[in-house]
Amino acid sequence: QSQIATQFGILIQDNRAESKRTEENHLASKKKPLTSLIGARGIAILLLICNVAHEDHLPDIYKELANGSKAQQLAILQFTVDEMKRRCAEPDIQLIVNASLLQLVKNLTFELPDIN
């Protein structure tokens, strides 16, 4: 009986692991690449601005923006702005994110003509 219980436990663990892998694969397939938000040129610019070698090392906000709807993107950007205000100990600064500011971020129009 203990051998049956052990085998049954192993089957349950295998089933859970398989379910978890299936769920992770499903979630990964739903994620949009960052290029869908800002294009390949945008990624190249961000890599320079953030001084990182690969897209995976960019701040998480860009991945979140790429996978959010327009309404979610506004909320993501507002949350990030509020978080930065908190980190900088500047709670009195008022910056409300609107659609035009979101578009500036998505179009990378904050880019300087020369980063040197």
PDB file of C-alpha atoms in Angstrom:
ATOM      1  CA  GLN A   1       0.000   0.000   0.000  1.00  0.00           C
ATOM      2  CA  SER A   2       2.786   2.454   0.801  1.00  0.00           C
ATOM      3  CA  GLN A   3       4.309   1.743  -2.611  1.00  0.00           C
ATOM      4  CA  ILE A   4       0.976   2.575  -4.263  1.00  0.00           C
ATOM      5  CA  ALA A   5       0.702   5.765  -2.203  1.00  0.00           C
ATOM      6  CA  THR A   6       4.252   6.741  -3.171  1.00  0.00           C
ATOM      7  CA  GLN A   7       3.589   6.139  -6.867  1.00  0.00           C
ATOM      8  CA  PHE A   8       0.323   8.050  -6.599  1.00  0.00           C
ATOM      9  CA  GLY A   9       2.187  10.970  -4.981  1.00  0.00           C
ATOM     10  CA  ILE A  10       4.757  10.954  -7.762  1.00  0.00           C
ATOM     11  CA  LEU A  11       1.995  11.000 -10.391  1.00  0.00           C
ATOM     12  CA  ILE A  12       0.348  13.969  -8.665  1.00  0.00           C
ATOM     13  CA  GLN A  13       3.675  15.855  -8.580  1.00  0.00           C
ATOM     14  CA  ASP A  14       4.286  15.098 -12.249  1.00  0.00           C
ATOM     15  CA  ASN A  15       0.792  16.263 -13.128  1.00  0.00           C
ATOM     16  CA  ARG A  16       1.257  19.522 -11.206  1.00  0.00           C
ATOM     17  CA  ALA A  17       4.635  20.144 -12.843  1.00  0.00           C
ATOM     18  CA  GLU A  18       3.171  19.518 -16.286  1.00  0.00           C
ATOM     19  CA  SER A  19       0.245  21.825 -15.558  1.00  0.00           C
ATOM     20  CA  LYS A  20       2.635  24.537 -14.408  1.00  0.00           C
ATOM     21  CA  ARG A  21       4.758  24.170 -17.568  1.00  0.00           C
ATOM     22  CA  THR A  22       1.631  24.329 -19.723  1.00  0.00           C
ATOM     23  CA  GLU A  23       0.460  27.468 -17.918  1.00  0.00           C
ATOM     24  CA  GLU A  24       3.878  29.136 -18.269  1.00  0.00           C
ATOM     25  CA  ASN A  25       3.999  28.304 -21.981  1.00  0.00           C
ATOM     26  CA  HIS A  26       0.483  29.670 -22.445  1.00  0.00           C
ATOM     27  CA  LEU A  27       1.381  32.924 -20.669  1.00  0.00           C
ATOM     28  CA  ALA A  28       4.626  33.238 -22.624  1.00  0.00           C
ATOM     29  CA  SER A  29       2.779  32.803 -25.927  1.00  0.00           C
ATOM     30  CA  LYS A  30       0.418  35.653 -25.022  1.00  0.00           C
ATOM     31  CA  LYS A  31       3.237  38.111 -24.311  1.00  0.00           C
ATOM     32  CA  LYS A  32       3.942  40.621 -27.024  1.00  0.00           C
ATOM     33  CA  PRO A  33       7.520  41.477 -27.871  1.00  0.00           C
ATOM     34  CA  LEU A  34       8.734  44.980 -27.055  1.00  0.00           C
ATOM     35  CA  THR A  35       9.141  45.609 -30.792  1.00  0.00           C
ATOM     36  CA  SER A  36       5.338  45.641 -31.056  1.00  0.00           C
ATOM     37  CA  LEU A  37       5.354  48.780 -28.881  1.00  0.00           C
ATOM     38  CA  ILE A  38       8.366  50.755 -30.089  1.00  0.00           C
ATOM     39  CA  GLY A  39       9.870  48.859 -33.014  1.00  0.00           C
ATOM     40  CA  ALA A  40      13.435  47.682 -33.554  1.00  0.00           C
ATOM     41  CA  ARG A  41      14.818  51.234 -33.776  1.00  0.00           C
ATOM     42  CA  GLY A  42      13.107  52.102 -30.501  1.00  0.00           C
ATOM     43  CA  ILE A  43      14.729  49.143 -28.798  1.00  0.00           C
ATOM     44  CA  ALA A  44      18.134  50.157 -30.156  1.00  0.00           C
ATOM     45  CA  ILE A  45      17.631  53.670 -28.772  1.00  0.00           C
ATOM     46  CA  LEU A  46      16.518  52.333 -25.392  1.00  0.00           C
ATOM     47  CA  LEU A  47      19.521  50.037 -25.206  1.00  0.00           C
ATOM     48  CA  LEU A  48      21.766  53.079 -25.668  1.00  0.00           C
ATOM     49  CA  ILE A  49      19.825  55.271 -23.235  1.00  0.00           C
ATOM     50  CA  CYS A  50      19.718  52.567 -20.547  1.00  0.00           C
ATOM     51  CA  ASN A  51      23.290  51.460 -21.299  1.00  0.00           C
ATOM     52  CA  VAL A  52      22.399  47.777 -21.480  1.00  0.00           C
ATOM     53  CA  ALA A  53      23.407  45.146 -24.000  1.00  0.00           C
ATOM     54  CA  HIS A  54      20.167  43.201 -24.359  1.00  0.00           C
ATOM     55  CA  GLU A  55      16.438  43.839 -24.384  1.00  0.00           C
ATOM     56  CA  ASP A  56      15.985  41.560 -21.355  1.00  0.00           C
ATOM     57  CA  HIS A  57      17.949  44.034 -19.232  1.00  0.00           C
ATOM     58  CA  LEU A  58      15.692  47.014 -19.988  1.00  0.00           C
ATOM     59  CA  PRO A  59      13.444  48.292 -17.197  1.00  0.00           C
ATOM     60  CA  ASP A  60      10.329  46.166 -16.694  1.00  0.00           C
ATOM     61  CA  ILE A  61       8.017  49.079 -17.496  1.00  0.00           C
ATOM     62  CA  TYR A  62       8.652  48.614 -21.209  1.00  0.00           C
ATOM     63  CA  LYS A  63       7.625  44.958 -21.130  1.00  0.00           C
ATOM     64  CA  GLU A  64       4.540  45.905 -19.127  1.00  0.00           C
ATOM     65  CA  LEU A  65       3.640  48.653 -21.605  1.00  0.00           C
ATOM     66  CA  ALA A  66       4.082  46.271 -24.546  1.00  0.00           C
ATOM     67  CA  ASN A  67       1.622  43.799 -23.028  1.00  0.00           C
ATOM     68  CA  GLY A  68      -0.994  46.248 -21.777  1.00  0.00           C
ATOM     69  CA  SER A  69      -4.029  47.751 -23.454  1.00  0.00           C
ATOM     70  CA  LYS A  70      -4.042  51.529 -23.941  1.00  0.00           C
ATOM     71  CA  ALA A  71      -5.956  52.033 -20.686  1.00  0.00           C
ATOM     72  CA  GLN A  72      -3.552  49.696 -18.879  1.00  0.00           C
ATOM     73  CA  GLN A  73      -0.586  51.506 -20.399  1.00  0.00           C
ATOM     74  CA  LEU A  74      -1.779  54.795 -18.901  1.00  0.00           C
ATOM     75  CA  ALA A  75      -2.130  53.144 -15.491  1.00  0.00           C
ATOM     76  CA  ILE A  76       1.299  51.471 -15.783  1.00  0.00           C
ATOM     77  CA  LEU A  77       2.969  54.749 -16.676  1.00  0.00           C
ATOM     78  CA  GLN A  78       1.138  56.645 -13.900  1.00  0.00           C
ATOM     79  CA  PHE A  79       2.121  53.996 -11.355  1.00  0.00           C
ATOM     80  CA  THR A  80       5.769  54.222 -12.461  1.00  0.00           C
ATOM     81  CA  VAL A  81       5.756  58.025 -12.248  1.00  0.00           C
ATOM     82  CA  ASP A  82       4.213  57.859  -8.769  1.00  0.00           C
ATOM     83  CA  GLU A  83       6.770  55.249  -7.703  1.00  0.00           C
ATOM     84  CA  MET A  84       9.655  57.431  -8.917  1.00  0.00           C
ATOM     85  CA  LYS A  85       8.211  60.420  -7.023  1.00  0.00           C
ATOM     86  CA  ARG A  86       8.101  58.288  -3.884  1.00  0.00           C
ATOM     87  CA  ARG A  87      11.676  57.065  -4.347  1.00  0.00           C
ATOM     88  CA  CYS A  88      12.904  60.617  -4.875  1.00  0.00           C
ATOM     89  CA  ALA A  89      10.997  61.836  -1.798  1.00  0.00           C
ATOM     90  CA  GLU A  90       9.116  64.375  -3.904  1.00  0.00           C
ATOM     91  CA  PRO A  91       5.443  63.721  -3.044  1.00  0.00           C
ATOM     92  CA  ASP A  92       4.415  67.308  -3.835  1.00  0.00           C
ATOM     93  CA  ILE A  93       5.266  67.045  -7.530  1.00  0.00           C
ATOM     94  CA  GLN A  94       2.063  66.605  -9.497  1.00  0.00           C
ATOM     95  CA  LEU A  95       2.378  64.799 -12.806  1.00  0.00           C
ATOM     96  CA  ILE A  96      -0.732  63.292 -14.248  1.00  0.00           C
ATOM     97  CA  VAL A  97      -0.140  60.896 -17.101  1.00  0.00           C
ATOM     98  CA  ASN A  98      -2.424  61.475 -20.084  1.00  0.00           C
ATOM     99  CA  ALA A  99      -2.646  59.971 -23.547  1.00  0.00           C
ATOM    100  CA  SER A 100      -0.272  62.522 -25.099  1.00  0.00           C
ATOM    101  CA  LEU A 101       2.427  61.841 -22.496  1.00  0.00           C
ATOM    102  CA  LEU A 102       2.003  58.116 -23.038  1.00  0.00           C
ATOM    103  CA  GLN A 103       2.444  58.695 -26.776  1.00  0.00           C
ATOM    104  CA  LEU A 104       5.666  60.643 -26.113  1.00  0.00           C
ATOM    105  CA  VAL A 105       7.026  57.697 -24.150  1.00  0.00           C
ATOM    106  CA  LYS A 106       5.951  55.162 -26.770  1.00  0.00           C
ATOM    107  CA  ASN A 107       7.405  57.228 -29.614  1.00  0.00           C
ATOM    108  CA  LEU A 108      10.606  57.863 -27.646  1.00  0.00           C
ATOM    109  CA  THR A 109      10.284  61.552 -28.490  1.00  0.00           C
ATOM    110  CA  PHE A 110      12.159  62.348 -25.319  1.00  0.00           C
ATOM    111  CA  GLU A 111      15.232  61.142 -27.212  1.00  0.00           C
ATOM    112  CA  LEU A 112      18.062  63.656 -27.385  1.00  0.00           C
ATOM    113  CA  PRO A 113      19.493  64.289 -30.877  1.00  0.00           C
ATOM    114  CA  ASP A 114      22.988  63.409 -29.615  1.00  0.00           C
ATOM    115  CA  ILE A 115      23.605  61.365 -26.478  1.00  0.00           C
ATOM    116  CA  ASN A 116      27.297  62.362 -26.283  1.00  0.00           C
TER     117      ASN A 116
END
